[in-house]
Each structure stands twice: as C-alpha cells, then as structure tokens.
Coordinates of C-alpha atoms and ligand atoms in Angstrom, one line a residue:
Chain A
M240 CA 0.0 0.0 0.0
H241 CA 1.1 3.6 -0.6
P242 CA 1.5 6.2 2.1
I243 CA -1.5 8.1 0.9
E244 CA -4.5 6.3 -0.7
T245 CA -8.1 7.4 -1.1
R246 CA -10.9 5.5 -2.6
N247 CA -14.0 7.2 -4.0
I248 CA -14.0 10.1 -1.6
T249 CA -17.1 12.2 -1.8
K250 CA -17.7 15.1 0.5
I251 CA -21.0 17.0 0.6
F252 CA -21.2 20.0 2.9
T253 CA -24.7 20.9 3.9
S254 CA -25.4 24.3 5.3
G255 CA -28.6 26.2 6.2
I256 CA -31.3 24.8 8.4
F257 CA -34.4 25.4 6.3
N258 CA -33.1 25.9 2.8
K259 CA -30.6 23.1 2.8
L260 CA -27.7 24.1 0.6
E261 CA -25.5 21.3 -0.6
V262 CA -22.0 21.8 -1.8
R263 CA -20.3 18.8 -3.4
A264 CA -16.7 19.7 -2.4
L265 CA -15.3 16.4 -3.5
D266 CA -16.7 14.0 -6.0
D267 CA -15.5 10.4 -6.2
V268 CA -11.8 11.2 -5.7
S269 CA -9.4 8.3 -5.8
L270 CA -5.8 9.1 -5.6
E271 CA -2.6 7.4 -4.6
V272 CA 0.7 9.0 -3.6
K273 CA 3.8 6.9 -3.7
K274 CA 6.5 6.9 -1.1
G275 CA 9.2 9.4 -1.7
E276 CA 7.4 11.5 -4.3
I277 CA 6.2 15.1 -4.3
F278 CA 2.6 15.1 -5.4
G279 CA 0.9 18.3 -6.4
L280 CA -2.9 18.8 -6.2
L281 CA -3.8 21.6 -8.5
G282 CA -7.0 23.5 -8.9
P283 CA -8.6 26.9 -8.8
N284 CA -10.0 28.3 -5.5
G285 CA -12.9 26.3 -4.2
A286 CA -12.0 23.2 -6.2
G287 CA -11.8 21.1 -3.0
K288 CA -8.1 20.8 -2.4
T289 CA -8.1 21.9 1.3
T290 CA -11.1 19.6 2.0
F291 CA -9.1 16.7 0.5
I292 CA -6.2 17.3 2.9
R293 CA -8.5 17.8 5.8
I294 CA -10.2 14.4 5.1
L295 CA -6.8 12.7 5.0
L296 CA -5.9 14.2 8.4
G297 CA -9.3 13.3 10.0
I298 CA -10.2 16.9 10.5
T299 CA -13.2 16.6 8.1
Y300 CA -15.1 13.4 7.7
P301 CA -15.9 12.1 4.2
T302 CA -19.5 11.6 3.2
M303 CA -18.5 8.5 1.3
G304 CA -15.4 6.6 0.5
E305 CA -12.3 5.6 2.4
A306 CA -9.0 7.3 3.1
F307 CA -5.7 5.7 4.2
L308 CA -2.6 7.2 5.6
L309 CA 0.5 5.1 6.1
E310 CA -1.6 2.0 5.5
K311 CA -4.1 2.8 8.2
P312 CA -7.6 4.3 8.1
V313 CA -7.3 8.0 8.8
S314 CA -9.3 7.6 12.0
H315 CA -6.2 6.2 13.8
Y316 CA -5.1 9.5 15.3
Q317 CA -1.9 7.9 16.7
L318 CA -0.5 7.7 13.2
K319 CA -0.2 11.5 13.1
T320 CA 3.1 11.2 15.1
R321 CA 4.5 10.5 11.6
I322 CA 2.6 13.3 9.8
G323 CA 3.4 17.0 9.3
Y324 CA 0.8 19.6 8.2
L325 CA 1.0 23.2 7.2
P326 CA -2.6 24.4 6.9
E327 CA -3.5 27.3 4.6
N328 CA -4.1 30.5 6.5
H329 CA -2.9 28.9 9.7
Q330 CA -3.5 30.8 13.0
F331 CA -1.0 30.1 15.7
P332 CA -1.8 31.4 19.2
R333 CA -0.7 35.0 18.8
H334 CA 1.0 35.5 22.1
M335 CA 3.6 32.8 21.3
T336 CA 7.1 33.3 20.0
G337 CA 8.3 31.4 17.0
E338 CA 10.4 29.2 19.2
R339 CA 7.5 28.5 21.6
I340 CA 5.3 27.4 18.7
L341 CA 7.8 24.8 17.6
T342 CA 8.2 23.5 21.2
Y343 CA 4.5 23.5 22.0
F344 CA 3.4 21.7 18.8
G345 CA 6.5 19.5 18.9
K346 CA 5.5 18.3 22.3
L347 CA 2.0 17.6 21.0
S348 CA 3.5 15.6 18.2
G349 CA 5.1 13.4 20.9
L350 CA 8.7 14.7 21.0
D351 CA 10.7 14.6 24.2
N352 CA 12.5 17.7 25.4
H353 CA 16.0 16.8 24.3
T354 CA 15.0 15.9 20.7
L355 CA 12.9 19.0 20.6
R356 CA 15.7 21.3 21.6
N357 CA 18.0 20.1 18.8
K358 CA 15.3 19.9 16.2
C359 CA 14.1 23.4 17.0
E360 CA 17.6 24.9 16.4
E361 CA 18.0 22.9 13.2
L362 CA 14.6 23.9 11.8
L363 CA 14.8 27.6 12.8
H364 CA 18.1 27.7 11.0
L365 CA 16.7 25.8 8.0
V366 CA 13.9 28.3 7.5
N367 CA 16.0 31.3 8.3
M368 CA 14.2 32.3 11.4
T369 CA 16.9 31.9 14.1
K370 CA 17.1 35.7 14.5
W371 CA 13.3 36.0 15.1
K372 CA 12.8 33.0 17.3
G373 CA 12.2 35.1 20.5
V374 CA 9.8 37.5 18.9
R375 CA 6.0 37.1 19.3
I376 CA 4.4 36.0 16.1
K377 CA 2.0 38.9 16.0
K378 CA 5.0 40.9 14.9
Y379 CA 5.7 38.5 12.0
S380 CA 5.1 39.2 8.3
K381 CA 3.1 36.7 6.2
G382 CA 6.3 35.2 4.8
M383 CA 7.8 34.7 8.3
L384 CA 4.6 33.1 9.5
Q385 CA 4.8 30.8 6.6
R386 CA 8.4 29.8 7.4
I387 CA 7.5 29.1 11.0
G388 CA 4.5 27.2 9.8
L389 CA 6.7 25.1 7.6
A390 CA 9.2 24.5 10.5
Q391 CA 6.3 23.5 12.7
A392 CA 5.1 21.0 10.1
M393 CA 8.5 19.4 10.0
I394 CA 9.2 19.4 13.7
N395 CA 8.6 15.6 14.1
D396 CA 10.6 14.7 11.0
P397 CA 7.4 13.4 9.4
D398 CA 7.3 10.6 6.8
V399 CA 4.4 12.3 5.1
L400 CA 4.1 16.1 4.8
F401 CA 1.0 18.0 3.8
L402 CA 1.4 21.5 2.6
D403 CA -1.6 23.7 1.8
E404 CA -0.6 26.6 -0.4
P405 CA 2.9 26.7 1.2
T406 CA 4.2 29.6 -0.9
D407 CA 1.3 31.9 -0.1
G408 CA 2.7 35.3 0.9
V409 CA 6.3 34.2 0.4
D410 CA 8.6 36.3 -1.8
P411 CA 10.3 34.7 -4.9
V412 CA 13.6 34.0 -3.1
G413 CA 11.7 32.4 -0.2
R414 CA 9.7 30.3 -2.7
K415 CA 12.9 28.9 -4.2
E416 CA 14.2 28.1 -0.7
I417 CA 11.0 26.3 0.1
R418 CA 11.2 24.3 -3.1
D419 CA 14.8 23.3 -2.3
I420 CA 13.8 22.2 1.2
L421 CA 11.0 20.1 -0.3
K422 CA 13.3 18.5 -2.8
R423 CA 15.9 17.6 -0.1
L424 CA 13.1 16.0 2.0
R425 CA 12.0 14.0 -1.0
D426 CA 15.5 12.8 -1.5
R427 CA 15.5 11.5 2.0
G428 CA 12.5 9.4 1.2
K429 CA 9.7 11.6 2.6
T430 CA 6.4 11.8 0.9
I431 CA 5.1 15.3 0.2
F432 CA 1.6 16.3 -0.7
L433 CA 1.3 19.8 -2.0
N434 CA -1.9 21.9 -2.6
S435 CA -1.7 24.9 -4.8
H436 CA -3.6 27.1 -7.2
L437 CA -0.3 28.5 -8.4
L438 CA 0.5 26.1 -11.2
S439 CA 4.0 27.4 -11.8
E440 CA 5.0 26.5 -8.2
V441 CA 3.8 22.9 -8.5
E442 CA 5.3 22.4 -11.9
L443 CA 8.8 23.2 -10.6
V444 CA 8.8 20.8 -7.8
S445 CA 6.2 18.0 -8.2
D446 CA 6.9 14.5 -9.6
R447 CA 3.2 13.9 -10.2
V448 CA 0.2 16.1 -10.3
A449 CA -3.6 15.8 -10.3
I450 CA -5.9 18.6 -11.4
L451 CA -9.1 19.1 -9.4
K452 CA -12.0 21.0 -10.7
R453 CA -15.3 21.4 -8.8
G454 CA -14.4 18.4 -6.7
K455 CA -13.5 16.1 -9.5
V456 CA -10.1 14.9 -10.6
I457 CA -10.1 15.8 -14.3
R458 CA -6.6 14.8 -15.0
S459 CA -3.6 13.2 -13.3
G460 CA -0.2 12.0 -14.2
A461 CA 3.5 12.6 -14.2
T462 CA 4.5 16.3 -14.3
T463 CA 6.6 15.6 -17.4
E464 CA 3.5 14.4 -19.3
F465 CA 2.0 17.8 -18.8
T466 CA 5.0 19.8 -19.6
K467 CA 6.0 17.9 -22.8
T468 CA 7.0 20.2 -25.6
S469 CA 4.3 20.4 -28.1
D470 CA 4.8 20.4 -31.9
E471 CA 3.2 23.8 -32.3
H472 CA 5.2 26.3 -34.3
E473 CA 4.8 30.0 -34.5
V474 CA 6.2 32.1 -37.3
K475 CA 6.2 35.9 -37.0
F476 CA 6.7 37.8 -40.2
D477 CA 6.7 41.1 -41.8
G478 CA 4.6 41.8 -44.9
S479 CA 1.3 40.3 -46.1
I480 CA 0.3 36.9 -47.3
S481 CA -1.9 36.6 -50.3
D482 CA -4.8 34.1 -50.5
D483 CA -3.0 32.2 -53.1
L484 CA 0.1 31.8 -50.9
L485 CA -2.1 30.9 -48.0
N486 CA -3.7 28.1 -50.0
T487 CA -0.3 26.8 -51.0
L488 CA 0.8 26.8 -47.4
R489 CA -2.3 25.0 -46.4
S490 CA -1.5 22.3 -48.9
Y491 CA 1.4 21.4 -46.7
N492 CA -0.5 21.7 -43.5
P493 CA -4.3 22.1 -43.7
A494 CA -4.8 23.2 -40.1
L495 CA -2.4 26.1 -40.5
R496 CA -3.8 29.4 -39.0
L497 CA -3.1 33.0 -39.8
E498 CA -3.7 35.6 -37.3
G499 CA -2.3 39.1 -38.1
N500 CA 1.4 38.7 -38.6
V501 CA 1.6 35.2 -37.0
L502 CA 1.3 31.8 -38.6
T503 CA 0.6 28.9 -36.4
F504 CA 0.8 25.3 -37.4
T505 CA 1.4 21.9 -35.7
T506 CA 3.7 19.4 -37.2
A507 CA 6.5 17.1 -36.2
D508 CA 7.8 16.9 -39.7
R509 CA 10.9 18.9 -40.5
V510 CA 10.3 18.9 -44.3
T511 CA 6.9 20.5 -43.8
I512 CA 8.4 23.3 -41.7
N513 CA 11.1 23.9 -44.3
N514 CA 8.7 23.9 -47.2
I515 CA 6.5 26.5 -45.5
I516 CA 9.5 28.7 -44.8
D517 CA 10.8 28.4 -48.4
K518 CA 7.4 29.5 -49.8
L519 CA 7.3 32.5 -47.5
R520 CA 10.9 33.5 -48.4
K521 CA 10.1 33.1 -52.1
A522 CA 7.2 35.5 -51.7
N523 CA 9.6 38.0 -50.3
I524 CA 8.2 37.8 -46.9
S525 CA 10.6 38.7 -44.2
I526 CA 10.6 36.4 -41.2
E527 CA 11.0 37.9 -37.7
S528 CA 11.1 34.7 -35.6
I529 CA 10.2 31.0 -35.5
S530 CA 9.4 29.5 -32.2
K531 CA 8.3 26.2 -30.8
R532 CA 5.8 26.5 -28.0
K533 CA 6.5 24.6 -24.7
G534 CA 3.3 23.3 -23.3
T535 CA 3.7 24.3 -19.7
L536 CA 1.5 22.8 -17.1
E537 CA -0.1 26.2 -16.9
D538 CA -1.2 25.9 -20.5
T539 CA -2.4 22.4 -20.0
F540 CA -4.2 23.6 -16.9
I541 CA -5.9 26.5 -18.6
D542 CA -6.7 24.3 -21.6
L543 CA -8.3 21.7 -19.4
M544 CA -10.3 24.3 -17.6
N545 CA -11.6 25.8 -20.8
E546 CA -12.2 22.5 -22.4
D547 CA -14.4 21.5 -19.5
S548 CA -16.4 24.7 -19.3
A549 CA -17.2 24.7 -23.1
P550 CA -20.8 23.7 -23.7
Chain B
M299 CA 1.9 14.2 29.0
K300 CA 0.3 15.9 26.0
S301 CA -2.6 16.8 28.2
L302 CA -0.3 18.5 30.6
T303 CA 1.4 20.4 27.8
I304 CA -2.0 21.8 26.7
I305 CA -3.2 22.5 30.3
L306 CA 0.0 24.5 31.1
N307 CA -0.2 26.3 27.8
T308 CA -3.8 27.3 28.4
V309 CA -2.9 28.7 31.8
Y310 CA 0.1 30.5 30.2
E311 CA -2.2 31.8 27.5
S312 CA -4.7 33.2 30.0
I313 CA -1.9 35.0 31.9
T314 CA -0.5 36.6 28.7
R315 CA -4.0 37.6 27.7
L316 CA -4.1 39.7 30.9
T317 CA -7.6 38.5 31.8
L318 CA -6.3 36.3 34.5
L319 CA -4.1 39.1 35.8
F320 CA -7.1 41.3 36.0
Y321 CA -8.7 38.6 38.2
L322 CA -5.6 38.5 40.4
A323 CA -5.6 42.3 40.7
F324 CA -9.2 42.2 41.8
G325 CA -8.4 39.6 44.5
T326 CA -5.4 41.7 45.6
I327 CA -7.6 44.8 46.1
I328 CA -10.1 42.9 48.3
L329 CA -7.2 41.4 50.3
L330 CA -5.7 44.8 50.9
V331 CA -9.1 46.2 52.0
I332 CA -9.4 43.5 54.5
A333 CA -5.8 43.8 55.7
F334 CA -6.4 47.5 56.2
G335 CA -9.8 47.4 57.8
L336 CA -9.7 44.3 60.0
R337 CA -8.4 44.2 63.6
G338 CA -8.7 41.7 66.4
L339 CA -9.8 43.0 69.8
Y340 CA -8.1 41.5 72.7
D341 CA -8.5 41.7 76.5
N342 CA -5.5 40.4 78.4
G343 CA -4.4 38.4 75.4
I344 CA -7.8 36.8 74.9
L345 CA -9.8 37.6 71.7
I346 CA -13.0 39.3 72.7
G347 CA -14.1 40.4 69.3
I348 CA -13.1 41.8 65.9
S349 CA -13.4 45.2 64.4
F350 CA -14.0 45.8 60.7
F351 CA -13.6 49.4 59.7
G352 CA -14.8 50.4 63.2
N353 CA -17.7 48.0 63.3
Q354 CA -17.2 45.7 66.3
I355 CA -18.3 42.1 66.3
P356 CA -17.9 40.6 69.8
V357 CA -17.2 37.0 70.6
I358 CA -20.5 35.7 72.1
D359 CA -20.7 32.3 73.8
G360 CA -17.3 31.4 72.3
I361 CA -18.6 31.6 68.7
D362 CA -15.8 32.3 66.2
P363 CA -16.4 35.7 64.7
S364 CA -14.1 35.1 61.7
G365 CA -16.9 33.1 60.0
F366 CA -18.9 36.4 59.6
I367 CA -15.9 38.0 57.9
F368 CA -15.6 35.2 55.5
M369 CA -19.3 35.0 54.8
T370 CA -19.3 38.7 54.0
T371 CA -16.2 38.8 52.0
V372 CA -16.7 35.6 50.0
G373 CA -20.4 36.1 49.6
G374 CA -19.9 39.8 48.7
S375 CA -17.3 39.1 46.1
M376 CA -19.0 36.1 44.6
S377 CA -20.7 38.0 41.8
A378 CA -17.4 39.6 40.8
I379 CA -15.5 36.3 41.1
L380 CA -18.0 34.7 38.7
L381 CA -18.1 37.7 36.4
L382 CA -14.4 38.0 36.0
G383 CA -13.7 34.3 36.0
V384 CA -16.1 33.7 33.1
F385 CA -14.5 36.5 31.3
A386 CA -11.0 35.1 31.8
T387 CA -11.8 31.8 30.2
A388 CA -14.7 32.5 27.7
S389 CA -12.3 32.7 24.8
I390 CA -10.5 29.4 25.3
I391 CA -12.8 27.1 23.4
P392 CA -13.6 29.6 20.5
E393 CA -9.9 30.3 20.1
T394 CA -9.1 26.6 19.9
L395 CA -11.8 26.0 17.3
R396 CA -10.8 28.9 15.1
K397 CA -10.1 27.9 11.5
G398 CA -6.4 27.5 11.0
T399 CA -5.8 26.7 14.7
I400 CA -8.1 23.7 15.1
D401 CA -6.5 22.3 11.9
I402 CA -3.1 22.2 13.6
Y403 CA -4.4 20.7 16.9
L404 CA -6.3 18.0 15.0
S405 CA -3.3 17.1 12.9
K406 CA -1.4 16.1 16.1
P407 CA -1.5 12.6 17.5
I408 CA -4.1 13.5 20.1
S409 CA -7.7 12.4 20.4
R410 CA -10.5 15.0 20.2
L411 CA -11.6 13.9 23.7
E412 CA -8.1 14.5 25.1
L413 CA -7.9 17.9 23.4
L414 CA -11.3 19.1 24.7
L415 CA -10.7 17.8 28.2
S416 CA -7.2 19.3 28.4
K417 CA -8.5 22.7 27.3
Y418 CA -11.3 22.3 29.9
M419 CA -8.8 21.5 32.6
G420 CA -6.6 24.3 31.5
A421 CA -9.4 26.7 32.0
I422 CA -10.2 25.3 35.5
S423 CA -6.5 25.4 36.4
A424 CA -6.2 29.0 35.4
I425 CA -9.2 29.9 37.5
G426 CA -8.0 27.6 40.3
I427 CA -4.7 29.5 40.5
A428 CA -6.4 32.8 40.9
L429 CA -8.9 31.5 43.4
F430 CA -6.3 29.8 45.4
Y431 CA -4.4 33.1 45.6
F432 CA -7.5 34.9 46.8
M433 CA -8.8 32.3 49.3
A434 CA -5.4 31.4 50.7
G435 CA -4.7 35.2 51.0
L436 CA -7.9 35.6 53.0
F437 CA -7.0 32.7 55.2
I438 CA -3.6 34.2 56.0
I439 CA -4.6 37.8 56.4
I440 CA -7.6 37.0 58.7
G441 CA -5.4 34.5 60.6
L442 CA -2.6 37.0 61.1
K443 CA -5.0 39.8 62.1
T444 CA -7.3 37.9 64.4
G445 CA -5.3 34.8 65.4
I446 CA -8.2 32.7 64.1
W447 CA -7.1 30.2 61.4
N448 CA -10.4 29.3 59.8
T449 CA -9.8 26.3 57.6
D450 CA -13.3 26.4 56.1
V451 CA -11.7 28.4 53.3
F452 CA -10.3 25.3 51.8
P453 CA -13.5 23.4 51.3
A454 CA -15.0 26.7 50.2
L455 CA -12.3 27.0 47.6
G456 CA -13.1 23.4 46.4
L457 CA -16.8 24.3 46.1
I458 CA -16.1 27.5 44.1
I459 CA -14.0 25.4 41.8
V460 CA -17.0 23.1 41.4
M461 CA -19.0 26.1 40.4
F462 CA -16.4 27.0 37.8
M463 CA -16.4 23.4 36.5
C464 CA -20.1 23.8 35.8
I465 CA -19.6 27.2 34.2
Q466 CA -16.8 25.9 32.1
S467 CA -18.9 23.0 30.9
M468 CA -21.5 25.5 29.7
S469 CA -18.8 27.7 28.1
T470 CA -17.4 24.6 26.4
L471 CA -20.8 23.5 25.1
V472 CA -21.7 27.0 23.8
G473 CA -18.2 27.4 22.4
V474 CA -18.3 24.2 20.5
L475 CA -21.8 25.0 19.2
F476 CA -21.2 28.6 18.1
K477 CA -17.4 29.1 18.1
N478 CA -17.9 32.6 19.4
M479 CA -16.7 34.2 22.6
G480 CA -19.4 36.8 22.7
L481 CA -22.1 34.2 22.6
V482 CA -20.3 32.2 25.3
L483 CA -20.4 35.3 27.5
V484 CA -24.0 36.0 26.8
F485 CA -25.2 32.5 27.6
V486 CA -23.1 32.0 30.7
Y487 CA -23.9 35.4 32.2
L488 CA -27.6 35.0 31.4
H489 CA -27.6 31.7 33.2
I490 CA -25.6 32.9 36.2
F491 CA -27.5 36.2 36.8
L492 CA -30.9 35.5 35.3
F493 CA -31.9 31.9 34.6
S494 CA -30.4 30.4 37.7
P495 CA -32.0 32.8 40.2
F496 CA -35.3 32.6 38.2
L497 CA -35.3 28.8 38.1
R498 CA -34.7 28.7 41.8
L499 CA -37.8 30.7 42.4
R500 CA -39.7 29.0 39.5
K501 CA -42.5 27.7 41.7
E502 CA -43.5 31.2 42.9
L503 CA -42.7 33.0 39.6
V504 CA -44.3 30.6 37.2
G505 CA -47.1 30.2 39.6
I506 CA -48.1 33.8 39.1
L507 CA -48.7 33.0 35.4
T508 CA -50.1 29.6 35.3
E509 CA -51.1 26.6 37.3
N510 CA -50.6 24.3 34.4
A511 CA -48.8 21.2 35.7
I512 CA -46.9 20.6 32.4
V513 CA -45.4 24.0 32.4
H514 CA -44.3 23.6 36.0
R515 CA -42.8 20.2 35.0
I516 CA -40.8 21.8 32.2
F517 CA -39.3 24.4 34.5
D518 CA -38.5 21.7 37.1
G519 CA -36.8 19.8 34.3
L520 CA -34.7 22.9 33.4
Y521 CA -33.9 23.5 37.0
Y522 CA -32.4 20.1 37.4
A523 CA -30.8 19.9 33.9
L524 CA -28.8 23.2 34.4
P525 CA -26.2 23.9 37.1
Q526 CA -27.8 25.4 40.2
L527 CA -25.5 28.4 40.4
S528 CA -27.7 30.5 42.5
E529 CA -27.9 27.9 45.3
M530 CA -24.2 27.1 45.0
Q531 CA -23.3 30.7 45.4
E532 CA -25.3 31.0 48.6
N533 CA -24.1 27.7 50.0
V534 CA -20.5 28.6 49.7
S535 CA -20.9 31.4 52.1
F536 CA -23.2 29.3 54.3
L537 CA -20.2 27.0 54.8
F538 CA -18.8 29.6 57.1
A539 CA -21.9 30.0 59.2
P540 CA -21.3 29.3 62.9
A541 CA -23.0 26.3 64.3
A542 CA -25.2 28.5 66.5
V543 CA -27.1 29.9 63.5
E544 CA -27.6 26.5 61.8
E545 CA -31.3 26.8 62.5
I546 CA -31.5 29.7 60.1
I547 CA -28.8 29.1 57.5
K548 CA -27.7 25.6 56.9
F549 CA -25.1 24.5 54.4
S550 CA -26.2 21.8 51.9
Y551 CA -24.2 19.7 49.4
T552 CA -27.1 18.8 47.2
P553 CA -27.0 21.7 44.7
F554 CA -23.3 20.8 44.2
L555 CA -24.1 17.2 43.5
Y556 CA -27.0 18.0 41.1
S557 CA -24.8 20.5 39.4
L558 CA -21.9 18.2 38.9
I559 CA -24.2 15.7 37.1
S560 CA -25.5 18.5 34.9
C561 CA -21.9 19.6 34.4
S562 CA -20.8 16.2 33.2
A563 CA -23.8 15.9 30.9
M564 CA -23.1 19.3 29.3
F565 CA -19.4 18.3 28.8
L566 CA -20.5 15.1 27.2
L567 CA -22.8 16.9 24.8
A568 CA -20.0 19.3 23.9
Y569 CA -17.7 16.3 23.3
I570 CA -20.3 14.5 21.1
K571 CA -20.8 17.7 19.0
F572 CA -17.0 18.3 18.8
K573 CA -16.3 14.7 17.9
R574 CA -18.8 14.7 15.0
S575 CA -18.0 18.1 13.5
D576 CA -16.0 18.8 10.4
Y577 CA -13.4 21.5 10.8
Ligands
ADP277 N1 -16.9 23.7 6.4 C1 -17.5 23.9 5.2 N2 -18.8 24.1 5.1 C2 -19.4 24.3 3.9 N3 -18.8 24.3 2.8 C3 -17.5 24.2 2.8 C4 -16.7 24.0 4.0 N4 -15.4 23.9 3.7 C5 -15.3 24.0 2.3 N5 -16.5 24.2 1.8 C6 -16.8 24.4 0.3 O1 -16.2 23.3 -0.4 C7 -15.6 23.8 -1.6 C8 -14.2 23.4 -1.6 O2 -13.5 24.2 -0.7 P1 -11.9 24.0 -0.4 O3 -11.6 22.6 -0.1 O4 -11.5 25.0 0.6 O5 -11.3 24.4 -1.8 P2 -9.8 24.8 -2.2 O6 -8.9 24.5 -1.1 O7 -9.5 24.1 -3.5 O8 -9.8 26.3 -2.5 C9 -15.9 25.2 -1.6 O9 -17.1 25.4 -2.4 C10 -16.2 25.6 -0.2 O10 -17.1 26.7 -0.2
MG278 MG1 -7.6 25.7 -0.1

C-alpha cells in the first residue's frame, strides 16, 4: 500500500437549516501517492483541495469513500506522530514566540524535550528564522509566519508532509528556498503532498500532479507528461500573405492558422516546416522569428479548464 | 503528557492575555481592603471580638467571629468572582476552534476527547490558581489579624471550583456549538445572573402566570438539567456559618451534587458535537 491512498472520496457539505444548501466539495476522488514523491494537487480556489487534505488528516469526515494514511484508516489518530501539516491561513496562538510554537506543537507531536531542543535549532536555521525565534508571532510578516509554519510542520521529522498553499505570501527567493527544502526532503524518502492554485509552483517541484475541478479529478499523471514540448510552431513575419500563398501553405498543413502577422501550425515533420519557410521567403516575406511552444503545465491547466467549461 | 502540555499552555495563555491578571488584581484589592480594615480586639491576650472598619463584632458564647468576615467577603465578592472568572476563560474554546488553529491541533496525535478535556482542565487550572491566591490570601490575612485560622476556606475553595467546573462546561458547550466568545459570555452570564435565580424561584414566579402542571414540570426539568449556580453561590458562604445559626442558615451539598451531574452531561454533549463536527 502507498503512504496516501483514497478510494472514491465524496464530501458533501450541507449548510442552512431550512433551505438546505448542498456543496459537493469532492466527487469520487481516488488518488494514490507513492513513497518518496512530491505530489501536487492543483485547482482553482474552491476546487476542494483543502477539503481533501482535511479528510486525510481526520479533520473533516468524508460523506462517502475511504482514506488511508501510512496503511491505516485515517481515523487512527496515533499515526499522526509521523505526519506533518502546514494548513492554509494557519493561525497560531498570537502570544507565542516562533520558538515556543515549535516546542509546543512539537510536544503535542510526541517529541521529548531533548530531541525537541536540537530539532528546534535545526529547523529555525533551515527556514532562516533563528534571528526571530524570540519574537512574538503577532509581529511576524506573512512570509515569516509561513516559514515558522513550515518548520512546525517538519518538527517531528514526518514521513508524510502535507502543505496547503505553502508559498502563499512568500517572496520569490523564499519560494525557491521552500522548493529546495522540499526536494531535499523527498531525496530523504519523505512523501510530500502539495496543494496549490499556483501552477508554476507545482510544476517546478512535483513529480506527479492531479488537477481538481469542482471536486472532480479531471486529469492526473507525471508532471513531465503535462510539460512535454508540443509540436506547435509560430512564425512571426513582416509583410502580407496573399490568399494564393495561404492556400499553397495549407496544402502542406491544412490546419495552418493565420492571425495578423503570426502563422501557427502543428507538425512534427521537419520537411513541412522547411517547405513553409521556403514558400514564405520566395514570396519575399521577411521572417522575424520562428518558435516552438513549450506546453507548460499552466497551458495544460488552462486548456483543461476551458475544455471542460465549453458547452 | 500531551494533556499536561495543553493545560500548562492554556494557563500561560490566559496569563499573557491579561484577563487572569485582571482577576488576580481584583483579589489583591479585596485582600488589601481586609488587611487594612480588620483588627482583632483583645483583652489580656484573649480575643474578645473583631473590628472591621470600626464595626465591632464581639465573641458571644465562644462563637468564632471570623466566619462572619468570611461570609461577608466571599459572599460579597462572589458575583465579581464569577463575572471576571467567566471573562477570563470564555475565549479558550472559541480560540481553539478557530479555522487555522483547530487544523493544527487535530493534525497532532491526540484524540478529540483529550484535546477538549485538556482545554477544559486548563481553564479550570487558570481559575483555580487565581482562586487559590484569593482564598489562601484571605486565610492568611484573617489569621494574622485575628489569630483565628479558619480552615473552612479550603472546602469553600473546592466548592467555588466546582461552580467553575459547571460554568466551564457551559462555556465549552456554547463554544463548540457557536465558536464565538461573545455568545459564550451572553449564555453564561444570562444563566448565572438570570436563569439560575429565576429557576430557583420558579414555583412562585411561574405560579403567578399559570397553574398548568406541564409548564411547571418543564421548569422543574430545566432546573435540574442546568447547574444550580444561585444555590451554590449561597451555600459557599453558608459554609462559614457558625454552628449557632444553623437553624436559620444551613449548608447543603445537594446543589453541588446535582450541578456536577449537569456539568458532566453538558461536557458530554459538547464532546459529542465536537467529535462529530467537520473543521
Ligand atoms: N466547512 C465547510 N462548510 C461548507 N462548505 C465548505 C466547507 N469547507 C469547504 N466548503 C466548500 O467546499 C468547496 C471546496 O473548498 P476548499 O476545499 O476549501 O477548496 P480549495 O482548497 O480548493 O480552495 C468550496 O465550495 C467551499 O465553499
Ligand atoms: Mg484551499
């Protein structure tokens, strides 16, 4: 069994006493996360990502389906000694200092004083917060809170780490640092589950991703599958293309599109590309640039979202 | 172990939040007033009475006069003790259940029962510390001033803590249901200062409106279902009543016992709701 497994999780929230309003936050979600991988759950706000993590941690109960963490049903709260969690918009008790947060929640994770002391030092250093450890967190910026939150999530050296929007409010340098920390943890065999609506973040660090939309997994797979270079080519030119020329070009590639001064066509065949360029040059059209589009996860993501909302 | 961590942190939290310090400050003022106003009156080294801001209470038939001082002080400060005590702890459950905080607690290897119970005991400990300071202070000041060491303060302290256990059960239940400190204050204060005195006099008051037996039963039911704070308040000061006046005022344990049952039931309800809720 994998460290994280869910089978047909459905969660329906009901609110309102008289006019019962039902929200299907998750709809038949079955996911597996393998040991030692960084898994990214992507989706726009309200897709159900946070709900999914909360169900895995036993904070929210599923309406239907089963969830397993480290080979046990999630209702076994003792297994959380091996879990770390950074909630989105976490609220630590405001009167505490950064260091006290680590020791308090470290003790609740079952650590003894000695281990805790060493671990605290190490993590404060890792997240660059040693200087601020004695300051009450109400004085912290969003980025600093996020760093302390991350340290808190790692205090018990967890085997499975859940991070809900971890780079929220963190500057670009901090984001890079967080990504590096996560990669190092993965290399030590830890399993990391990452929630984000920021696709570029997930793309850079995840081994596998799933895209959630209105509670449904609409696509999942290795990150490389999503980011594969496409065979779409773009030619920017100067001048105008006559209808005759356009027809000639279309004889090489029927799906070729012309929009203003940009020609777009998809092909894997080098001969076709060269033929098209030759014809353009012969017609005295000056070429500004030829580029091949890289299908980033973001494009895939946006495509998927659009695809699905089309009638 | 984890429970102890939560209990200590809850106490620490109520100190840093100043509400508990406010409570301690109030106790200090009362203690100072007594230290200032109270004197023992002696005749050849034998206590013949006490004087409190010039009012003299003589020792009659060998009856210990310190009981009156305790009755007046504890009875007189009771409303303030309750008012400030509730205020000092009302935020504990709503703060714990706040989104972003409860997530972290519930992601730790600790059961929901242990969490709720530890927070509950943390609240009682915080109040207990402040009450101990006040009651032990009274014991020492009155003892030093009059030479009478009235050990009734200690069972009285225990009984006031029982009152707070009931109050905290209510706070916990309201807190779990509404996650809102304002509502906790409203419900608990209404109960202490309105419902409880009303329910105690329900026979007379409801009798004015109706003779309907069912209505009377309903109010009887409420009376026993909720902590009898009004009776408990009174009985704490009755504890100090000298034996000679037992005919008129007699201490009774029953409201405490009934209230403890109600207190357990309310905590149980709070736990069931907490256990079943999504956060
Ligand atoms: N406790 C709750 N009660 C009612 N509805 C909720 C609750 N939590 C989440 N939802 C709803 O479930 C959906 C998914 O929310 P969430 O899991 O927070 O999404 P995401 O983390 O992807 O932004 C949203 O429509 C949200 O309004
Ligand atoms: Mg979310």
